[in-house]
Coordinates of N, CA and C in Angstrom, one line a residue:
G1 N 126.9 146.2 36.4 CA 125.6 144.7 36.5 C 125.1 144.5 37.4
S2 N 124.7 143.2 37.7 CA 124.0 143.2 39.2 C 124.7 143.0 40.1
S3 N 125.9 142.8 40.4 CA 126.4 143.1 41.7 C 126.5 144.4 42.0
N4 N 126.3 145.8 41.4 CA 126.2 146.6 42.5 C 124.3 146.7 42.1
D5 N 123.7 146.1 41.6 CA 121.9 146.2 41.7 C 121.8 146.3 43.0
F6 N 122.0 145.0 43.7 CA 121.8 144.8 45.1 C 122.3 145.8 46.0
S7 N 123.3 146.4 45.9 CA 123.8 147.3 47.0 C 123.3 148.4 46.9
K8 N 122.3 148.7 45.9 CA 121.5 149.8 46.2 C 119.7 149.5 47.1
N9 N 119.4 148.3 47.5 CA 118.4 148.0 47.4 C 118.5 147.7 48.9
I10 N 119.4 147.9 49.6 CA 119.6 147.2 51.1 C 119.5 148.9 52.0
F11 N 118.6 148.7 52.6 CA 118.4 150.0 53.5 C 119.5 149.9 54.9
F12 N 120.7 150.3 54.8 CA 121.3 150.1 56.0 C 121.2 151.2 57.3
R13 N 122.1 151.2 58.3 CA 121.7 151.9 59.3 C 121.7 153.6 58.6
N14 N 122.7 153.7 58.0 CA 123.1 154.9 57.6 C 123.0 155.6 56.2
K15 N 121.7 155.9 55.5 CA 121.1 155.5 54.2 C 121.5 154.5 53.7
N16 N 122.4 154.8 52.6 CA 122.5 153.2 51.6 C 124.1 152.6 52.4
K17 N 124.9 153.6 53.3 CA 126.3 153.0 53.1 C 126.0 151.9 54.1
L18 N 126.9 150.6 53.4 CA 127.1 149.4 54.1 C 128.4 150.3 55.4
K19 N 128.5 149.8 56.6 CA 128.8 150.4 57.8 C 129.8 149.1 58.3
I20 N 131.2 148.7 58.1 CA 131.8 147.2 58.3 C 132.5 147.8 59.3
A21 N 132.8 147.4 60.2 CA 133.5 147.5 61.6 C 134.4 146.1 61.5
S22 N 135.7 146.0 62.5 CA 136.7 145.4 62.8 C 137.1 145.9 64.1
Y23 N 137.3 145.0 65.3 CA 137.6 145.0 67.0 C 138.6 144.3 67.2
G24 N 139.2 144.8 68.1 CA 140.2 144.1 68.5 C 141.9 144.7 68.8
F25 N 142.8 144.4 69.8 CA 143.7 145.1 69.7 C 144.5 145.3 68.3
C26 N 145.6 146.3 68.4 CA 146.2 146.6 67.0 C 147.7 145.7 67.1
L27 N 147.3 144.0 66.5 CA 148.3 143.4 66.6 C 148.8 143.1 65.2
P28 N 149.7 142.1 65.4 CA 150.0 141.3 63.7 C 149.0 140.4 63.5
N29 N 149.0 139.6 62.8 CA 148.0 138.1 62.7 C 146.6 138.8 62.7
K30 N 145.9 140.0 63.0 CA 144.2 140.4 63.3 C 143.9 140.5 62.0
G31 N 144.8 140.3 60.7 CA 144.2 140.7 59.4 C 143.3 142.1 59.0
F32 N 143.9 143.0 59.4 CA 143.1 144.3 59.7 C 143.6 144.7 57.8
N33 N 145.3 144.3 57.8 CA 145.6 144.8 56.4 C 144.1 144.0 55.5
E34 N 144.2 142.9 55.5 CA 143.5 142.2 54.8 C 142.1 142.6 54.5
L35 N 141.7 143.1 55.5 CA 140.4 143.7 55.6 C 140.6 145.2 55.1
I36 N 141.5 145.7 55.0 CA 141.7 147.2 54.3 C 141.4 147.1 52.9
K37 N 142.3 146.0 52.6 CA 142.0 145.7 51.2 C 141.1 145.2 50.6
A38 N 140.2 144.3 51.3 CA 139.1 144.2 51.0 C 137.9 144.7 50.8
A39 N 138.3 146.2 51.7 CA 137.4 147.6 51.4 C 137.5 148.1 50.0
K40 N 139.1 148.1 49.7 CA 139.2 149.0 48.3 C 138.6 147.5 47.5
I41 N 138.7 146.5 47.4 CA 138.1 145.5 46.4 C 136.7 146.0 46.6
L42 N 135.8 146.0 47.4 CA 134.7 146.4 47.8 C 133.8 147.6 47.1
S43 N 134.9 148.8 47.8 CA 134.6 149.9 46.6 C 134.6 149.9 45.2
E44 N 135.9 149.4 45.1 CA 135.5 149.2 43.2 C 134.6 148.3 42.8
K45 N 133.8 147.6 43.4 CA 132.9 147.1 42.9 C 131.7 147.7 43.3
N46 N 131.7 149.2 43.3 CA 130.6 150.2 43.3 C 129.8 149.8 44.9
I47 N 130.3 149.7 45.9 CA 129.6 148.9 47.2 C 130.0 150.8 47.9
Y48 N 128.8 151.1 48.3 CA 129.2 152.5 49.1 C 129.5 152.3 50.7
L49 N 130.5 152.4 51.2 CA 130.9 151.6 52.2 C 131.9 152.7 53.3
E50 N 131.8 152.2 54.7 CA 132.8 152.7 55.0 C 133.4 151.5 56.1
L51 N 134.7 151.4 56.7 CA 135.4 150.3 57.2 C 135.4 151.1 58.6
N52 N 135.4 151.0 59.9 CA 135.5 151.0 61.0 C 136.6 150.4 61.7
L53 N 137.6 150.7 62.2 CA 138.5 149.8 63.2 C 138.5 150.5 64.1
F54 N 137.9 149.8 65.1 CA 138.2 150.1 66.5 C 139.4 149.2 67.1
T55 N 140.8 149.7 67.1 CA 142.0 148.8 67.4 C 142.9 149.3 68.3
A56 N 142.6 149.5 69.6 CA 143.6 150.2 70.5 C 145.4 149.8 70.4
I57 N 145.8 150.6 70.5 CA 147.6 149.9 70.4 C 147.9 149.2 71.6
Y58 N 148.4 148.0 71.4 CA 148.5 147.3 72.7 C 149.7 147.9 73.9
N59 N 150.5 148.0 73.1 CA 151.7 148.8 73.5 C 152.3 149.8 72.8
D60 N 153.7 149.9 73.3 CA 154.5 151.0 72.0 C 155.4 150.1 71.2
S61 N 155.5 148.8 71.9 CA 156.5 147.9 70.7 C 155.3 147.1 69.5
Y62 N 154.0 147.9 69.4 CA 153.3 147.4 68.5 C 152.6 148.6 68.1
S63 N 153.3 149.8 67.9 CA 152.6 151.0 67.5 C 153.3 151.0 65.9
Y64 N 154.0 150.1 65.5 CA 154.3 150.1 64.3 C 153.2 149.6 62.9
V65 N 152.6 148.3 64.2 CA 151.4 147.6 62.9 C 150.6 148.9 62.7
Y66 N 150.2 149.9 63.5 CA 149.3 150.8 63.3 C 150.1 151.8 62.1
S67 N 151.1 152.1 62.2 CA 151.4 152.7 61.2 C 151.6 152.1 59.9
E68 N 151.7 151.0 60.0 CA 151.7 150.0 58.5 C 150.2 150.4 58.2
L69 N 149.1 150.2 58.8 CA 148.1 150.5 58.5 C 147.2 151.5 57.9
I70 N 147.9 152.7 58.2 CA 147.6 153.9 58.1 C 148.5 154.0 56.7
D71 N 149.7 153.5 56.4 CA 150.5 153.8 55.3 C 149.8 152.8 54.1
L72 N 149.2 151.9 54.3 CA 148.2 151.1 53.4 C 146.8 151.7 52.9
V73 N 146.2 152.4 53.8 CA 145.3 152.9 53.3 C 145.7 154.2 52.7
K74 N 146.6 155.2 52.5 CA 147.1 156.3 52.1 C 147.6 155.6 50.6
K75 N 148.1 154.6 51.0 CA 148.8 153.6 49.4 C 147.7 153.4 48.6
L76 N 146.3 153.0 49.0 CA 145.1 152.1 48.4 C 144.4 153.6 48.0
N77 N 145.0 154.7 48.4 CA 144.1 156.0 48.3 C 142.8 155.7 48.7
I78 N 142.4 155.2 49.9 CA 140.9 154.8 50.6 C 140.7 155.6 51.5
R79 N 141.3 156.8 52.0 CA 141.3 157.4 53.2 C 140.3 158.3 53.6
D80 N 139.0 158.4 52.4 CA 137.9 158.7 52.7 C 137.0 157.8 53.2
I81 N 137.4 156.4 52.9 CA 136.4 155.3 53.7 C 137.0 154.4 54.7
V82 N 137.9 154.5 55.2 CA 138.4 154.1 56.3 C 138.6 154.4 57.4
N83 N 138.3 154.8 58.7 CA 138.7 155.3 59.9 C 139.0 154.6 60.8
I84 N 140.5 154.6 61.6 CA 141.1 154.0 62.5 C 140.9 154.4 63.7
N85 N 140.3 154.3 64.4 CA 140.3 154.3 66.2 C 140.7 153.7 66.6
T86 N 141.9 154.1 67.7 CA 143.2 153.2 68.2 C 143.0 154.2 70.0
E87 N 141.7 154.8 70.2 CA 141.1 154.8 71.4 C 141.0 153.6 71.9
Y88 N 141.4 153.4 73.5 CA 141.2 152.5 74.1 C 139.4 152.6 74.7
M89 N 138.7 151.8 74.4 CA 137.4 152.7 74.7 C 137.3 151.3 76.0
T90 N 136.2 152.3 76.7 CA 135.3 150.9 77.8 C 134.4 150.3 77.0
D91 N 133.9 149.3 77.7 CA 133.2 148.0 77.0 C 131.8 148.9 76.6
E92 N 131.3 150.0 77.4 CA 130.0 150.6 77.8 C 130.0 151.3 76.0
R93 N 131.2 151.8 75.7 CA 131.5 152.7 74.4 C 131.8 151.3 73.3
T94 N 132.5 150.5 73.4 CA 132.8 149.7 72.5 C 131.3 148.9 71.8
L95 N 130.6 148.7 72.9 CA 129.3 148.1 72.2 C 128.3 148.8 71.7
K96 N 128.6 150.2 72.2 CA 127.4 151.2 71.5 C 128.7 151.5 70.1
S97 N 129.7 151.4 69.8 CA 129.8 151.9 68.5 C 129.8 150.6 67.4
L98 N 129.7 149.4 68.1 CA 129.9 148.0 67.4 C 128.4 148.1 67.1
S99 N 127.4 148.5 68.1 CA 126.0 148.4 67.2 C 125.8 148.9 66.5
S100 N 126.4 150.2 66.3 CA 125.7 151.4 65.3 C 126.2 150.6 64.0
Q101 N 126.8 149.4 63.8 CA 127.6 149.1 62.4 C 126.5 147.9 61.9
D102 N 126.8 147.6 60.6 CA 125.8 146.9 59.8 C 126.6 145.8 59.7
V103 N 127.7 145.3 59.9 CA 128.5 143.9 60.1 C 129.8 144.4 60.6
I104 N 129.9 142.9 61.6 CA 131.2 143.2 62.3 C 132.4 142.1 61.8
V105 N 133.5 142.5 61.0 CA 134.5 141.0 60.3 C 135.5 140.6 61.6
F106 N 135.8 139.8 61.2 CA 136.9 139.5 61.9 C 137.9 138.6 61.0
P107 N 139.0 139.2 60.7 CA 139.9 138.7 59.6 C 140.5 138.3 59.9
Y108 N 140.9 137.5 61.3 CA 142.0 136.9 61.8 C 142.7 135.8 61.0
Q109 N 144.3 136.0 61.0 CA 145.0 135.0 60.0 C 145.0 133.9 60.9
H110 N 146.5 133.3 61.0 CA 146.7 132.3 61.5 C 146.9 132.7 63.3
T111 N 147.0 131.9 64.1 CA 147.2 132.6 65.4 C 147.1 131.6 66.4
N112 N 147.6 131.5 67.1 CA 147.6 130.8 68.5 C 146.9 131.0 69.6
E113 N 146.0 132.1 69.1 CA 145.1 131.9 70.7 C 144.1 131.2 70.8
S114 N 143.6 130.6 71.7 CA 142.4 129.6 71.9 C 140.9 130.3 71.8
S115 N 140.6 131.6 71.8 CA 139.1 132.1 71.5 C 139.6 133.2 71.6
S116 N 138.5 134.2 71.1 CA 138.6 135.3 71.0 C 137.6 136.5 72.4
A117 N 138.2 137.1 72.8 CA 137.4 137.4 73.7 C 136.7 139.2 72.7
S118 N 137.4 139.3 71.8 CA 137.2 140.5 70.8 C 135.5 140.2 70.2
V119 N 135.6 138.9 69.8 CA 134.6 138.7 69.2 C 132.9 138.1 70.3
R120 N 133.4 138.0 71.1 CA 132.6 137.6 72.1 C 131.7 139.1 72.4
Q121 N 132.6 140.3 72.4 CA 132.1 141.5 72.5 C 131.0 141.7 71.3
A122 N 131.6 141.5 70.1 CA 130.9 141.7 69.0 C 129.5 141.2 69.0
L123 N 129.9 140.0 69.5 CA 128.5 139.4 69.4 C 127.3 139.7 70.4
A124 N 127.7 140.2 71.7 CA 126.9 141.1 72.6 C 126.3 142.3 72.0
A125 N 126.9 142.9 70.6 CA 126.4 144.1 70.2 C 125.8 143.7 69.0
L126 N 124.9 142.2 69.0 CA 124.1 141.7 68.2 C 124.1 142.3 66.8
R127 N 125.4 142.5 66.3 CA 125.2 142.5 64.7 C 125.8 141.3 63.8
P128 N 125.4 141.1 62.7 CA 125.7 140.2 62.2 C 127.4 140.0 62.2
T129 N 127.9 139.1 62.2 CA 129.3 139.1 62.1 C 129.7 137.8 61.5
L130 N 130.9 138.2 60.9 CA 131.7 137.4 60.0 C 133.3 137.3 60.4
A131 N 133.7 136.0 60.1 CA 134.9 135.6 60.5 C 135.5 135.2 59.4
T132 N 136.6 135.1 59.3 CA 138.1 133.8 59.2 C 137.7 132.6 59.5
P133 N 138.0 131.4 58.5 CA 137.6 130.0 58.8 C 138.9 129.5 59.8
N134 N 138.9 130.4 61.1 CA 140.3 130.1 62.0 C 139.5 129.3 63.1
P135 N 140.1 128.4 63.6 CA 139.5 127.4 64.3 C 139.6 128.1 65.8
I136 N 139.9 129.6 66.1 CA 139.4 129.9 67.3 C 138.2 130.1 67.4
F137 N 137.2 130.3 66.4 CA 136.0 130.7 66.2 C 135.2 129.4 66.3
N138 N 135.5 128.3 66.6 CA 134.9 127.3 66.3 C 133.6 127.3 67.5
D139 N 134.0 127.7 68.7 CA 133.3 127.7 70.0 C 131.7 128.6 69.7
I140 N 132.1 129.2 68.8 CA 130.8 130.2 68.9 C 130.2 130.5 67.0
S141 N 130.5 129.0 66.2 CA 130.0 129.0 64.9 C 128.7 128.7 64.6
D142 N 128.0 128.8 65.6 CA 126.4 128.7 65.4 C 126.0 130.5 65.7
C143 N 126.9 131.0 65.9 CA 126.4 132.7 66.0 C 127.1 133.6 65.0
I144 N 127.9 133.1 64.1 CA 128.5 133.7 63.2 C 128.8 133.2 61.7
E145 N 129.1 133.8 60.8 CA 129.2 133.4 59.6 C 130.5 133.2 59.1
F146 N 131.3 132.3 58.4 CA 132.3 131.7 57.9 C 132.9 132.3 56.8
L147 N 133.8 133.5 56.6 CA 134.5 134.0 55.1 C 135.1 132.5 54.3
P148 N 134.9 132.9 53.2 CA 135.5 131.7 52.1 C 137.1 131.5 52.7
G149 N 137.6 132.2 53.2 CA 139.2 132.5 53.3 C 139.8 133.3 53.7
F150 N 140.8 133.3 54.2 CA 141.9 134.4 55.2 C 142.4 135.5 54.2
T151 N 142.5 135.5 52.7 CA 142.8 136.7 51.9 C 141.6 137.7 51.7
S152 N 142.1 138.8 51.3 CA 141.7 140.1 51.0 C 140.3 139.6 49.4
D153 N 140.8 139.1 48.9 CA 139.8 138.7 48.0 C 138.6 137.8 48.7
E154 N 139.0 137.1 49.4 CA 138.1 135.9 50.5 C 137.0 136.8 50.9
I155 N 137.7 137.5 51.6 CA 137.4 138.4 52.7 C 136.3 139.1 52.0
A156 N 136.4 139.9 50.9 CA 135.9 140.7 50.2 C 134.6 140.1 49.6
K157 N 134.8 138.8 49.0 CA 133.9 137.7 48.2 C 133.0 137.3 49.5
G158 N 133.2 136.7 50.9 CA 132.7 136.8 51.9 C 131.6 137.7 52.2
I159 N 132.1 138.8 52.3 CA 131.3 140.0 52.6 C 129.9 140.3 51.3
M160 N 130.6 140.1 50.4 CA 129.3 140.3 49.5 C 128.6 139.5 49.2
N161 N 128.7 138.0 49.8 CA 127.9 137.0 49.8 C 126.9 137.0 51.0
W162 N 127.3 137.7 52.0 CA 126.6 138.0 52.9 C 125.7 139.1 52.8
L163 N 126.2 140.1 52.0 CA 125.4 141.3 51.6 C 124.7 140.5 50.7
K164 N 124.7 139.7 49.3 CA 123.4 139.1 49.0 C 122.6 138.4 49.7
R165 N 123.2 138.2 50.5 CA 122.0 136.9 51.4 C 121.2 138.0 52.7
S166 N 121.9 139.2 53.2 CA 121.3 139.5 54.0 C 120.1 140.1 53.5
K167 N 119.5 139.8 52.2 CA 118.1 140.2 51.9 C 117.2 139.4 52.2
N168 N 118.0 138.2 52.5 CA 117.3 136.9 53.0 C 116.9 137.1 54.6
K169 N 116.0 137.7 54.6 CA 115.7 138.2 56.3 C 116.2 136.9 57.6
K170 N 114.9 135.5 56.6 CA 115.0 134.6 57.5 C 116.5 134.1 58.4
Q171 N 117.1 134.1 57.6 CA 118.8 133.4 57.7 C 119.4 134.2 58.9
S172 N 118.9 135.5 58.7 CA 119.7 136.5 59.7 C 119.1 136.5 61.3
E173 N 117.5 136.1 60.5 CA 117.1 136.0 61.8 C 117.3 134.8 62.7
I174 N 117.7 134.0 62.4 CA 118.5 132.6 62.8 C 119.6 132.8 63.5
F175 N 120.2 133.3 63.1 CA 121.9 133.9 63.5 C 121.7 134.7 64.9
Y176 N 120.4 135.7 64.5 CA 120.0 136.6 66.2 C 119.6 135.8 66.7
F177 N 118.9 135.0 67.0 CA 118.6 134.1 67.5 C 119.3 133.7 68.6
N178 N 120.6 132.3 67.9 CA 121.7 132.0 67.8 C 122.2 132.7 68.7
K179 N 122.5 134.2 68.7 CA 123.6 135.2 69.5 C 123.1 135.2 70.4
K180 N 121.4 135.6 70.7 CA 120.5 136.0 72.2 C 120.7 134.6 72.8
K181 N 120.8 133.7 72.4 CA 121.1 131.9 73.3 C 122.2 131.9 73.4
F182 N 123.1 132.4 72.8 CA 124.1 132.0 73.1 C 125.0 133.0 74.3
I183 N 124.3 134.3 74.3 CA 124.9 135.4 75.7 C 124.2 134.8 76.3
A184 N 123.3 134.6 76.9 CA 122.2 133.6 77.8 C 123.0 132.4 78.7
N185 N 123.2 131.8 77.4 CA 123.9 130.5 78.1 C 125.3 130.7 78.7
F186 N 126.2 131.7 77.7 CA 127.2 131.2 77.5 C 128.0 131.7 79.5
Q187 N 129.1 131.0 79.8 CA 129.5 131.3 81.0 C 130.8 132.5 80.6
F188 N 129.9 133.5 80.7 CA 131.3 135.0 80.4 C 131.6 134.9 81.8
S189 N 132.7 136.0 81.6 CA 133.6 136.4 82.7 C 132.9 137.5 83.2
K190 N 133.2 138.1 84.0 CA 132.3 139.2 84.7 C 132.3 140.3 83.9
L191 N 133.2 140.4 82.6 CA 133.0 141.3 81.4 C 131.6 140.6 80.9
G192 N 131.7 139.8 80.8 CA 130.7 139.3 79.4 C 129.2 139.6 80.0
F193 N 129.3 139.3 81.6 CA 128.6 139.7 82.4 C 127.4 140.9 82.2
R194 N 128.7 141.9 82.3 CA 128.3 143.3 82.2 C 127.9 143.8 81.0
L195 N 128.3 143.5 79.8 CA 127.6 143.1 78.7 C 126.3 143.2 78.4
Y196 N 126.2 141.6 78.9 CA 124.7 141.1 79.0 C 123.9 142.0 79.5
N197 N 124.4 142.6 80.8 CA 123.2 143.3 81.8 C 122.9 144.6 80.6
M198 N 124.3 145.1 80.0 CA 124.3 146.5 79.6 C 123.2 146.3 78.3
I199 N 123.3 145.3 77.6 CA 122.2 145.0 76.1 C 120.6 144.9 77.1
H200 N 120.5 144.1 77.9 CA 119.0 143.8 78.6 C 118.6 145.0 79.0
S201 N 119.5 145.9 79.5 CA 119.0 147.1 80.1 C 118.4 148.4 78.7
L202 N 119.9 147.9 77.4 CA 119.3 148.7 76.5 C 117.8 148.6 75.8
E203 N 117.6 146.8 75.7 CA 116.9 146.3 75.2 C 115.2 146.6 76.1
I204 N 115.5 147.1 77.0 CA 114.2 147.5 78.2 C 114.2 149.0 78.1
N205 N 114.7 149.9 77.7 CA 114.9 150.9 77.6 C 114.2 151.6 76.0

C-alpha cells in the first residue's frame, strides 16, 4: 500500500535505511521500551530501519533497566534492527554518533525533570528531533516536533508522519533554522558552548 511506497523514495544517510536514535541515561521513564516497540511496529510496515539507543547505565542499581530492554528486543525478535550502546561517551563522540542519524526521538514518559540536557545535545547535532508531548520539552518547542502521544503506537505514528512530511523540505529547513538560532542564543552551560564550538568547527572544516 501507499505506506511503504514513500519509504522507498527517501534517500537516507545510509542508502534507504532509516536510522533512528535516542539518547540519554538508561533509566525508567525514558520511554526506551515504547520506542523499541515502535521500531517493531514500523518494521512490520516494511520500513527499513535501524534503531540506535545511546544509553549509558546510570549506576549499578539501574542495570535492570538495560536488562529489560535486552529482553524486550529478544522477545520482539528484532535483534537485527536494534543496537543498544551503553558505553559512556564523551560529548564529542555523542555529537558524532547523533549527527550520523536521520532522526532523534525522545520517547520520555511522565517525568519530574524540569528540562532535558540530552535533548539539548541532540539539538546540537542538528538532526530532526521528535519528542513525546511532555512539558519538559516546552522550552524548545520551536526546535523539535511533537509526537502525538506517549504509547508505542503513537510514537510509531509520529515517526511515520514525520517521514511523510520530511519529503516536504521546506518544513524541515524551518526547524533546522530554528535549531541553529536556538543554539546560538541559548544560555548553554559550559557543555553547550563546547558543543556549539565543536559544531562550528565541524561546519568550517
